[in-house]
XYZ file of C-alpha atoms in Angstrom:
765
model
C 103.109 68.815 85.173
C 102.528 72.551 84.707
C 105.026 72.735 81.846
C 103.615 69.586 80.286
C 100.095 71.056 80.385
C 101.284 74.166 78.529
C 103.106 72.020 75.951
C 99.951 69.964 75.406
C 97.988 73.190 74.948
C 100.466 74.453 72.344
C 100.146 71.214 70.391
C 96.354 71.502 70.436
C 96.429 75.145 69.341
C 98.769 74.273 66.464
C 96.000 72.163 64.904
C 93.341 74.855 65.361
C 95.588 77.386 63.619
C 95.775 75.304 60.423
C 93.905 76.408 57.300
C 93.466 72.750 56.300
C 93.802 69.545 58.308
C 96.623 67.175 57.339
C 95.927 63.531 56.563
C 94.882 61.533 59.620
C 97.387 58.849 58.641
C 99.917 60.787 60.706
C 98.015 59.733 63.841
C 99.533 56.258 63.522
C 102.615 57.727 65.214
C 100.617 58.788 68.309
C 101.424 55.714 70.506
C 105.159 56.078 69.894
C 105.186 59.830 70.499
C 103.020 59.469 73.620
C 105.369 56.806 74.963
C 108.295 59.187 74.509
C 106.352 61.955 76.255
C 105.690 59.686 79.256
C 109.180 58.149 79.430
C 110.623 59.468 82.720
C 114.275 59.012 81.708
C 113.963 61.182 78.629
C 115.453 64.683 79.219
C 112.752 67.294 79.655
C 114.059 69.304 76.681
C 113.067 66.322 74.520
C 109.968 65.354 76.468
C 108.279 68.728 76.033
C 108.330 68.601 72.199
C 107.045 65.023 72.470
C 104.173 66.225 74.707
C 103.326 69.030 72.259
C 103.428 66.633 69.308
C 101.241 64.201 71.245
C 98.713 66.991 71.744
C 98.793 67.771 68.032
C 98.274 64.147 66.955
C 95.631 63.498 69.619
C 93.674 66.566 68.531
C 93.966 65.593 64.882
C 92.664 62.106 65.665
C 89.761 63.285 67.821
C 88.503 66.149 65.651
C 85.322 65.585 63.639
C 86.119 65.306 59.955
C 84.944 68.532 58.212
C 84.372 66.375 55.132
C 81.410 64.712 56.862
C 79.299 67.823 56.340
C 76.692 67.957 53.589
C 78.418 67.125 50.272
C 78.605 70.160 47.941
C 76.743 68.265 45.227
C 73.680 68.077 47.487
C 73.792 71.666 48.767
C 70.335 73.212 48.375
C 68.542 69.955 47.609
C 65.499 68.509 49.345
C 65.920 65.468 51.605
C 63.726 63.084 53.534
C 65.267 62.836 56.994
C 64.625 60.423 59.811
C 66.095 60.723 63.274
C 65.619 61.730 66.888
C 65.247 65.211 68.296
C 68.614 65.550 70.039
C 68.231 68.846 71.933
C 65.541 71.007 73.453
C 63.570 72.747 70.671
C 63.958 76.538 70.692
C 61.347 79.089 69.621
C 62.911 81.900 67.621
C 60.965 84.563 65.717
C 57.941 82.582 64.561
C 59.894 79.405 63.955
C 60.911 76.328 65.881
C 64.617 75.453 65.873
C 65.313 71.712 66.044
C 68.442 69.578 66.136
C 67.890 66.204 64.515
C 70.308 63.350 65.112
C 69.880 61.711 61.728
C 69.610 57.977 61.247
C 68.705 58.180 57.558
C 68.892 60.882 54.863
C 67.569 60.330 51.341
C 67.846 62.798 48.467
C 64.969 63.532 46.102
C 66.068 60.649 43.856
C 65.945 58.294 46.884
C 69.744 58.131 47.054
C 70.947 57.376 50.580
C 73.334 60.181 51.621
C 75.576 59.682 54.668
C 75.138 62.512 57.189
C 77.107 61.548 60.280
C 76.041 64.243 62.705
C 73.268 66.613 63.631
C 71.073 68.597 61.269
C 69.713 71.923 62.500
C 66.219 72.560 61.142
C 63.950 75.626 61.137
C 60.233 74.750 61.181
C 58.093 77.798 60.390
C 54.740 76.025 60.582
C 55.285 73.975 63.709
C 52.067 73.078 65.549
C 51.306 75.130 68.641
C 49.790 72.071 70.297
C 51.761 68.873 70.791
C 55.039 70.184 69.309
C 58.115 67.950 68.913
C 59.826 66.907 72.118
C 63.416 65.935 72.728
C 63.998 62.215 72.315
C 61.116 61.682 69.869
C 61.702 60.084 66.465
C 60.477 62.113 63.474
C 60.471 62.169 59.692
C 60.941 65.542 57.983
C 61.176 66.703 54.406
C 63.669 69.554 54.401
C 65.799 71.604 52.047
C 69.369 71.375 53.345
C 72.333 73.681 53.128
C 75.951 73.301 54.197
C 76.632 74.722 57.674
C 78.030 78.030 56.480
C 77.940 81.483 58.055
C 78.990 85.025 57.265
C 82.736 85.665 56.939
C 83.692 89.180 58.055
C 86.440 90.785 60.129
C 85.301 91.014 63.723
C 82.150 88.972 63.105
C 80.929 85.871 64.914
C 82.350 82.721 63.307
C 79.145 80.728 62.993
C 80.838 77.986 61.010
C 83.253 77.353 63.869
C 80.345 77.219 66.303
C 78.365 74.771 64.156
C 81.418 72.578 63.587
C 82.178 72.424 67.318
C 78.504 71.538 67.949
C 78.588 68.601 65.525
C 76.140 70.198 63.057
C 76.742 68.900 59.523
C 73.859 70.655 57.726
C 71.175 73.291 58.181
C 67.772 73.449 56.574
C 64.113 74.402 56.640
C 61.224 71.979 57.075
C 58.768 71.632 54.181
C 55.054 71.452 54.868
C 54.446 68.812 52.167
C 54.619 65.984 52.768
C 53.796 66.856 56.372
C 56.314 65.966 59.102
C 55.465 62.756 60.939
C 56.148 61.649 64.501
C 57.416 58.074 64.195
C 57.957 57.199 67.849
C 57.734 58.744 71.279
C 60.632 59.788 73.463
C 62.621 56.634 74.128
C 66.048 58.172 74.616
C 67.662 61.348 75.939
C 66.258 60.869 79.455
C 68.183 63.819 80.859
C 67.049 66.120 78.053
C 63.462 65.051 78.676
C 63.910 66.058 82.310
C 65.298 69.395 81.138
C 62.242 69.784 78.909
C 60.033 69.310 81.982
C 61.954 72.053 83.764
C 61.613 74.379 80.770
C 57.872 73.710 80.650
C 57.611 74.422 84.384
C 59.288 77.801 83.942
C 56.899 78.738 81.141
C 53.912 77.449 83.064
C 54.684 79.188 86.354
C 56.311 82.398 85.007
C 54.913 82.860 81.483
C 55.071 86.664 81.156
C 58.192 87.457 83.175
C 61.146 88.774 81.112
C 63.421 87.240 83.725
C 62.253 83.723 82.832
C 64.760 83.564 79.984
C 67.537 84.394 82.453
C 66.380 81.634 84.822
C 66.365 79.129 81.951
C 69.927 80.124 81.010
C 71.223 79.831 84.575
C 69.571 76.486 85.338
C 69.154 74.373 82.204
C 71.599 76.188 79.921
C 69.012 77.420 77.396
C 69.895 80.940 76.200
C 67.662 81.167 73.110
C 64.909 83.245 74.759
C 67.201 85.993 76.088
C 66.184 89.221 74.363
C 68.456 91.399 72.263
C 68.136 94.208 74.809
C 69.202 91.897 77.636
C 72.253 90.690 75.684
C 73.205 94.295 74.973
C 72.959 95.117 78.694
C 75.188 92.161 79.589
C 77.662 93.129 76.856
C 77.959 96.756 77.972
C 78.414 95.767 81.614
C 80.841 92.904 80.942
C 78.521 90.333 82.529
C 77.782 88.161 79.470
C 79.659 85.288 81.112
C 76.898 85.024 83.733
C 74.489 83.641 81.134
C 76.702 80.671 80.265
C 76.688 77.917 82.870
C 80.365 77.410 83.568
C 82.764 76.767 86.398
C 81.213 79.587 88.372
C 77.717 78.131 88.794
C 78.825 74.503 88.919
C 81.528 75.329 91.478
C 78.877 77.170 93.524
C 76.582 74.152 93.656
C 79.508 71.838 94.402
C 80.844 74.200 97.072
C 77.507 74.539 98.857
C 77.075 70.772 98.862
C 80.644 70.286 100.113
C 80.140 72.671 103.046
C 76.749 71.207 103.988
C 77.759 67.535 103.808
C 81.068 68.097 105.609
C 79.294 69.918 108.449
C 76.638 67.214 108.856
C 79.148 64.356 108.441
C 81.394 65.770 111.161
C 78.482 65.543 113.640
C 78.000 61.810 112.968
C 80.937 60.079 114.729
C 80.183 56.648 113.296
C 80.298 57.866 109.715
C 83.184 60.255 110.319
C 85.295 57.357 111.638
C 84.826 55.458 108.386
C 85.215 58.384 105.993
C 86.721 61.756 106.794
C 84.209 64.645 106.595
C 86.377 66.433 104.024
C 86.332 63.414 101.715
C 82.600 62.895 102.221
C 82.028 66.522 101.289
C 84.268 66.189 98.242
C 82.335 63.133 97.051
C 79.022 64.942 97.549
C 80.368 67.973 95.701
C 81.407 65.813 92.749
C 78.009 64.103 92.536
C 76.101 67.390 92.828
C 78.271 68.977 90.130
C 77.592 65.996 87.872
C 73.843 66.314 88.483
C 73.832 70.037 87.726
C 75.914 69.481 84.600
C 73.404 66.895 83.337
C 70.497 69.257 83.957
C 72.397 72.063 82.220
C 72.714 70.009 79.044
C 76.358 68.916 79.093
C 77.367 71.489 76.503
C 81.029 72.248 75.884
C 81.354 74.925 78.622
C 79.487 72.721 81.090
C 81.656 69.682 80.388
C 84.766 71.795 80.780
C 83.536 73.165 84.107
C 82.603 69.678 85.330
C 86.100 68.392 84.556
C 87.635 71.253 86.520
C 85.365 70.628 89.524
C 86.000 66.872 89.280
C 89.766 67.387 89.378
C 89.400 69.578 92.464
C 87.143 67.048 94.186
C 89.498 64.183 93.397
C 92.367 66.244 94.790
C 90.489 66.517 98.114
C 89.648 62.814 98.055
C 93.360 62.078 97.580
C 94.334 64.424 100.384
C 95.951 66.970 98.047
C 95.707 70.762 98.150
C 92.598 72.037 96.359
C 93.899 75.417 95.197
C 97.209 74.729 93.506
C 98.725 75.268 90.097
C 99.282 71.502 89.822
C 95.541 70.936 90.207
C 94.853 73.579 87.548
C 97.407 71.958 85.230
C 95.777 68.556 85.732
C 92.381 70.066 84.929
C 93.814 71.636 81.757
C 95.244 68.286 80.651
C 91.937 66.532 81.357
C 89.948 69.139 79.397
C 92.269 69.002 76.377
C 92.288 65.198 76.275
C 88.533 64.962 76.791
C 87.576 67.811 74.466
C 90.214 69.010 71.973
C 87.648 71.492 70.603
C 87.547 73.365 73.916
C 90.142 76.038 72.927
C 87.802 77.175 70.132
C 85.489 78.552 72.828
C 86.008 81.922 74.481
C 84.750 80.374 77.706
C 87.790 78.080 77.787
C 90.159 81.040 78.018
C 87.969 83.028 80.386
C 87.414 80.154 82.822
C 91.027 78.960 82.982
C 92.240 82.553 83.037
C 89.954 83.384 85.961
C 91.063 80.327 87.971
C 94.738 81.061 87.276
C 94.170 84.644 88.415
C 92.476 83.427 91.596
C 95.455 81.188 92.391
C 97.839 84.063 91.771
C 95.856 86.451 93.953
C 95.337 83.839 96.668
C 99.021 82.938 97.038
C 100.392 84.592 100.167
C 97.478 87.020 100.502
C 95.937 85.796 103.779
C 96.519 89.086 105.596
C 94.086 88.632 108.461
C 91.059 90.196 106.755
C 87.632 88.682 107.224
C 86.170 86.341 104.582
C 83.765 88.986 103.275
C 86.505 91.579 102.786
C 88.750 88.988 101.136
C 85.954 87.887 98.808
C 85.180 91.469 97.771
C 88.849 92.255 97.215
C 89.309 89.068 95.223
C 86.275 89.739 93.042
C 87.413 93.294 92.352
C 90.901 92.136 91.399
C 89.536 89.384 89.117
C 87.322 91.882 87.277
C 90.300 94.159 86.686
C 92.628 91.301 85.801
C 90.274 89.892 83.166
C 89.871 93.178 81.291
C 92.790 92.473 78.877
C 91.192 89.191 77.800
C 87.831 90.954 77.414
C 89.399 93.550 75.108
C 91.146 90.957 72.915
C 88.216 88.543 72.690
C 85.347 91.028 72.406
C 86.949 94.286 71.230
C 85.312 96.241 74.014
C 86.352 97.891 77.253
C 83.371 97.778 79.636
C 84.374 100.486 82.101
C 81.596 99.545 84.524
C 82.560 95.856 84.437
C 84.368 95.728 87.811
C 81.423 97.338 89.599
C 78.810 95.358 87.632
C 80.515 92.026 88.330
C 81.060 92.928 91.974
C 77.285 93.213 92.214
C 76.083 90.614 89.706
C 78.260 87.591 90.508
C 77.363 87.186 94.209
C 73.768 88.227 93.507
C 73.312 85.566 90.823
C 75.288 82.875 92.642
C 73.831 83.319 96.131
C 70.248 84.337 95.325
C 69.051 83.666 91.785
C 70.629 80.252 91.135
C 69.728 78.626 94.514
C 66.090 79.807 94.365
C 65.734 78.826 90.711
C 67.248 75.348 91.132
C 65.210 74.680 94.261
C 62.053 75.798 92.453
C 62.672 73.561 89.452
C 63.396 70.531 91.616
C 60.237 71.257 93.603
C 58.226 71.439 90.368
C 58.753 67.691 89.937
C 56.557 67.194 93.000
C 54.174 70.162 93.092
C 53.638 73.520 91.425
C 52.401 74.780 94.779
C 55.854 74.212 96.266
C 57.708 75.456 93.207
C 55.735 78.668 92.694
C 57.015 80.706 95.677
C 60.615 79.655 95.061
C 60.466 80.628 91.395
C 58.731 83.878 92.375
C 61.700 84.714 94.584
C 64.081 83.782 91.777
C 62.111 86.010 89.377
C 62.102 88.918 91.830
C 65.861 88.760 92.388
C 66.394 88.480 88.620
C 64.320 91.600 87.928
C 66.231 93.539 90.573
C 69.543 92.508 89.033
C 68.411 93.374 85.496
C 67.265 96.786 86.718
C 70.621 97.477 88.338
C 72.562 96.355 85.245
C 70.320 98.474 82.984
C 71.162 101.495 85.110
C 74.890 100.790 84.886
C 74.734 100.178 81.106
C 72.762 103.333 80.296
C 75.532 105.998 80.223
C 77.422 106.384 76.952
C 80.731 105.980 78.794
C 79.730 102.616 80.345
C 81.473 100.671 77.571
C 84.116 101.900 75.186
C 84.534 100.334 71.761
C 88.195 99.590 71.074
C 89.873 98.119 67.988
C 90.426 94.380 68.214
C 94.148 94.364 69.049
C 96.746 91.834 67.872
C 97.808 89.068 70.236
C 101.243 90.555 70.891
C 99.590 93.354 72.871
C 98.038 90.717 75.130
C 101.451 89.065 75.568
C 102.656 92.364 77.021
C 99.521 93.097 79.027
C 99.389 89.775 80.907
C 102.722 90.220 82.732
C 101.783 93.862 83.197
C 98.578 92.869 84.993
C 100.485 90.314 87.087
C 102.974 93.017 88.061
C 100.162 95.462 88.877
C 98.261 92.917 91.031
C 101.378 91.622 92.786
C 101.347 91.410 96.620
C 101.990 94.571 98.642
C 105.701 95.241 98.906
C 106.423 94.189 95.333
C 108.543 96.986 93.811
C 106.919 99.632 91.597
C 103.655 97.767 91.024
C 102.087 100.646 89.105
C 104.736 100.345 86.429
C 102.930 97.186 85.307
C 100.283 99.441 83.786
C 102.861 100.649 81.261
C 102.891 97.191 79.700
C 99.114 97.460 79.277
C 99.306 100.702 77.290
C 99.800 99.060 73.847
C 96.645 97.020 74.441
C 94.616 100.038 75.541
C 95.989 102.487 72.976
C 96.178 100.186 69.935
C 94.555 101.458 66.770
C 94.600 99.798 63.365
C 96.219 101.944 60.662
C 93.654 104.124 58.918
C 93.892 105.068 55.243
C 96.228 107.976 54.515
C 94.861 111.301 53.332
C 93.855 110.848 49.699
C 93.386 107.091 50.096
C 90.402 105.091 51.301
C 89.336 101.593 52.326
C 86.320 100.035 50.621
C 84.705 97.069 52.406
C 81.796 95.131 50.917
C 80.675 93.006 53.838
C 79.298 89.477 53.645
C 75.715 90.232 54.669
C 73.739 87.595 52.768
C 71.253 88.651 50.107
C 71.630 92.332 50.802
C 74.134 95.130 50.731
C 76.383 96.684 53.389
C 79.425 98.649 52.239
C 81.772 100.697 54.424
C 83.965 103.455 52.988
C 86.675 104.606 55.387
C 88.970 107.599 54.837
C 91.709 108.959 57.094
C 89.218 110.489 59.499
C 85.684 109.675 58.326
C 83.388 106.683 57.770
C 80.480 106.264 55.366
C 78.037 103.335 55.450
C 76.373 102.585 52.114
C 73.278 100.545 53.089
C 73.091 98.448 56.242
C 72.166 94.945 55.108
C 68.960 92.916 55.483
C 66.779 91.740 58.323
C 67.864 88.278 59.514
C 65.076 86.572 61.436
C 64.864 88.101 64.892
C 67.988 90.217 64.308
C 69.617 92.037 61.387
C 72.872 92.518 59.507
C 73.493 95.786 61.302
C 73.938 93.954 64.573
C 75.594 90.777 63.239
C 77.785 92.161 60.456
C 78.177 95.946 60.304
C 78.696 96.784 63.981
C 81.244 93.984 64.618
C 83.257 95.139 61.608
C 83.191 98.786 62.705
C 84.093 97.728 66.245
C 87.028 95.640 65.041
C 88.358 98.769 63.301
C 87.782 100.928 66.373
C 85.222 103.094 64.532
C 82.956 104.836 67.052
C 80.978 107.073 64.693
C 79.358 106.827 61.275
C 79.758 110.222 59.626
C 77.326 109.477 56.802
C 74.681 106.772 56.389
C 73.313 106.177 52.903
C 70.025 104.268 52.568
C 69.861 103.804 48.830
C 66.167 102.897 48.585
C 63.259 101.466 50.509
C 64.062 97.747 50.493
C 64.442 95.500 53.543
C 67.599 93.872 52.171
C 69.301 97.279 52.182
C 67.887 99.117 55.200
C 67.134 96.200 57.550
C 70.160 96.850 59.760
C 69.974 100.649 59.858
C 68.063 100.839 63.129
C 70.632 98.728 64.976
C 73.492 100.861 63.660
C 71.781 104.108 64.634
C 70.973 102.746 68.096
C 74.572 101.676 68.758
C 76.632 104.503 67.240
C 76.254 108.237 66.658
C 75.360 108.861 63.024
C 76.042 112.173 61.283
C 74.393 112.887 57.939
C 71.729 110.548 56.555
C 71.089 110.401 52.800
C 68.002 108.888 51.147
C 66.522 109.242 47.645
C 63.309 110.849 48.891
C 62.923 112.058 52.506
C 59.133 112.013 52.098
C 59.050 108.355 51.023
C 61.791 107.277 53.461
C 61.294 109.391 56.576
C 64.410 109.637 58.727
C 65.092 112.475 61.113
C 67.411 115.025 59.505
C 67.731 113.060 56.242
C 68.844 114.781 53.046
C 68.388 113.746 49.416
C 71.145 112.063 47.399
C 70.620 114.253 44.328
C 72.915 114.020 41.323
C 75.474 116.804 41.224
C 76.002 117.020 44.966
C 79.471 116.264 46.297
C 81.776 116.700 49.271
C 85.416 115.991 50.092
C 86.735 114.087 53.105
C 90.481 113.827 53.671
C 91.236 114.548 49.977
C 88.755 111.878 48.842
C 85.817 113.061 46.701
C 82.276 111.711 47.200
C 79.850 112.550 44.386
C 76.183 111.710 43.804
C 75.520 110.559 40.243
C 71.872 109.537 40.647
C 68.954 110.208 40.990
C 68.467 113.404 38.987
C 66.564 116.242 40.675
C 62.780 115.913 40.660
C 62.695 112.304 39.502
C 59.792 110.067 40.606
C 59.822 107.316 43.196
C 60.814 103.682 42.778
C 64.038 101.751 42.370
C 64.978 104.047 39.496
C 65.537 106.615 42.253
C 68.153 104.491 44.010
C 71.242 106.399 45.169
C 74.434 106.035 43.123
C 77.689 107.240 44.681
C 81.157 107.612 43.202
C 84.187 107.666 45.502
C 87.432 108.995 44.012
C 90.917 109.268 45.443
C 94.370 109.763 43.979
C 94.993 106.018 43.862
C 91.664 104.794 42.482
C 87.898 105.133 42.385
C 84.753 103.107 43.038
C 81.209 103.332 41.678
C 78.575 102.172 44.170
C 75.224 101.192 42.679
C 72.363 99.565 44.561
C 69.087 98.333 43.004
C 68.971 100.603 39.967
C 66.472 99.319 37.409
C 66.758 99.500 33.628
C 65.106 102.917 33.399
C 67.357 104.341 36.079
C 70.396 102.834 34.360
C 69.477 104.480 31.052
C 69.095 107.853 32.774
C 72.418 107.349 34.549
C 74.190 106.568 31.278
C 72.482 109.463 29.470
C 73.196 111.990 32.213
C 76.723 112.727 31.094
C 78.241 111.820 34.446
C 81.809 110.571 34.620
C 81.157 106.885 35.319
C 84.660 105.500 34.766
C 85.826 103.711 37.927
C 88.310 101.036 38.902
C 85.823 99.142 41.089
C 82.137 98.627 40.335
C 79.606 97.572 42.936
C 77.137 95.779 40.679
C 73.475 96.829 40.489
C 71.095 94.418 42.226
C 74.191 92.947 43.924
C 74.960 91.226 40.608
C 71.860 89.038 40.520
C 70.778 90.492 37.165
C 72.738 90.971 33.931
C 74.521 94.335 33.626
C 72.472 97.064 31.939
C 73.446 97.662 28.326
C 76.369 100.024 28.043
C 77.186 100.147 31.762
C 80.371 98.075 31.632
C 81.658 100.000 28.633
C 81.011 103.316 30.382
C 82.609 102.274 33.665
C 85.479 100.079 32.412
C 86.061 98.511 35.822
C 89.099 96.467 36.758
C 87.108 94.891 39.604
C 83.437 93.925 39.778
C 81.879 93.087 43.138
C 78.719 91.069 43.667
C 76.825 90.347 46.882
C 74.321 87.622 46.077
C 74.179 85.816 49.417
C 75.412 82.256 49.788
C 72.689 79.622 49.804
C 69.956 82.067 48.763
C 66.646 80.500 47.823
C 66.671 82.031 44.323
C 69.814 80.263 43.200
C 71.791 83.463 42.564
C 74.111 84.050 40.901
C 72.794 82.319 37.791
C 75.442 80.998 35.365
C 74.166 83.183 32.538
C 74.350 86.270 34.766
C 77.930 85.465 35.786
C 78.817 85.026 32.126
C 77.305 88.414 31.298
C 79.327 90.137 34.011
C 82.485 88.289 32.986
C 81.996 89.514 29.408
C 83.840 92.673 30.440
C 86.988 90.575 30.737
C 86.914 90.737 34.543
C 86.120 87.789 36.788
C 83.616 89.133 39.359
C 84.184 88.629 43.090
C 81.129 87.641 45.115
C 80.936 88.027 48.897
C 78.889 84.804 48.872
C 82.062 82.861 48.025
C 84.868 85.209 49.051
C 83.438 86.573 52.284
C 84.032 90.257 52.928
C 85.860 92.052 50.109
C 88.337 94.628 51.405
C 90.121 97.050 49.085
C 92.791 99.412 50.407
C 93.213 102.202 47.861
C 96.523 104.088 48.259
C 96.945 107.854 48.310
C 98.828 107.924 45.013
C 98.598 106.247 41.634
C 102.076 104.708 41.813
C 101.058 102.033 44.320
C 98.605 99.246 43.440
C 95.446 98.809 45.552
C 95.462 95.860 47.952
C 92.500 93.474 47.661
C 91.694 91.049 50.497
C 89.161 88.248 50.203
C 88.345 87.443 53.808
C 87.636 83.712 53.437
C 90.997 83.341 51.756
C 92.899 85.564 54.202
C 91.317 84.037 57.304
C 91.027 80.458 56.100
C 90.374 77.810 58.763
C 89.882 74.075 58.442
C 86.295 74.180 59.728
C 85.154 76.722 57.139
C 82.812 75.773 54.295
C 84.610 76.605 51.034
């Protein structure tokens, strides 16, 4: 069974690795292949490929069709939508986030458009009183977009997340005609109960920053957790605590198992009919199901419930609870029930943690007390999961073992029991619920304070380059060797296999060469120039609701490259689409020099002016300011212009330089010729007269922002840029644009369009 579970997993992963899904007609062979996989007389060398192929065909059959998303012809159009609110509404930065399970979608011309899935809507003018509730039926007029996201190395794959969540379109609610409630809550009974719990938390603990943590740990709602709190969890390696998974559900099931078994054993009449162990297992299964329903039955919760259910059924059948066969059965059940599960990091973390527990538990009962064994086990799990943390998150939280040793038992034994008891009591009386939720809030504040203290030192978490998977393939047996039972020969040698994972560093440009990366940051600009030993950031992207491109785009890219310092930060001019992410970058990484057009107009501590004529050289690469001229007035005409030149090529970086500034740039006598041109205004306006002739670029880069409300880039603007005989590349369509410029002129530069290089079947193209 264990080998079959791994074969099934390989078949499932083969589908998720595809850039495009094959025709579903192949699924007609599934019954025959499955029959071969289950045929006991077939040699196992033939059965295993049949199991893997069964997993592939089953996954292909069960996956939602990416073609059911909003048709490209309707992208950006206004629709009249009818449907039910399918999830708890979330408040996020002056807007209400809704998920509408559509029953009807009509375009502006009244054409009925099939949208088989959920539509995620942002309502900026939602009423403060009597807002929408889960289960209610509503009519909205909304402008819809395809469910796309930014495409950058190291960045969060939002399109994968939306696809796995069944979201087929995103949009914003229009105020006219006004939204209308068509019917009250007649469905989603469990979600309505969860809404009551959420309201109770807000009613009884309205001003407590720990309330968001309680909501995450009880009803699975993470939307109110602050950016600072997420950063604390990230630096301490405790982010997993905020996602209800096997840990919390197993806790509730375990407590119920122990309590029911103890009581059942003291009732001879009942114990004679049903063994106390089986009664406890049945109670554990029912309690886990109840908690999973309250938590929203999201993907991690369903996965955890399946794992607990398999364990409970093993006890009911008289089998061993902690065994690799039980884990294999749980893996098979998860993959058959939810083929999308491997797309979630939680899938790997939860199964990896359970497998590690089984490995550590085998033959380790050395006479220690339960407390000592639990502490030793928790410490070993924290150490054993560090390789997966590095590969999945590109970070080595050095305080993680200590933080988890404190946080896991604290959350499981104090916060969760008090919070769940308080919410259940709120159904009867706020008077009963108040003290319990007060205790839950107090324990939450104490935990947050302790984690803040651990996360504060600079050495608490070390940014590491996102390593390739082969380093993990070496590290896993190395960790198993290191954590082997006492007496195993040379256990410390296992650490040698972990060295490639810990010491990995992506190749940096050679001296004289550089890497130019125009990141997909929406309707804004964020460009990274990397030499052999230095990094320059040319603008930091826009604000993005309650967050910014610095946090969502720039920092993940720098982290994926293992860059721990920005040697120069250029803020080309005072515009939110260019400087919106600067604060996040400066808060996360040490920043050397800061350049602005006018330090008086753009105050930044230690900032210098980007005045034409200034230059410096890093690693045989020349950086030269071409604009603004000394003493020029304020405005966009003062926007910084930088030329980067190496032996193998050059790039001219222009931000929002208006017509007057362009004329002065062209008349200034500067050497503008460059191989790559970063277009002014991100390419949303036609090129200034004479610019293309003066530069003569072989590559033109735009950054208009996919799905922007202005409709950029306009066809006439694209035609004007293409008049130079070069087809422009736009991060809106190509994702991040990465150009590796060699150290000599004999080698051609290497251009990578990230959406093309990292193509996946769920991506919007």
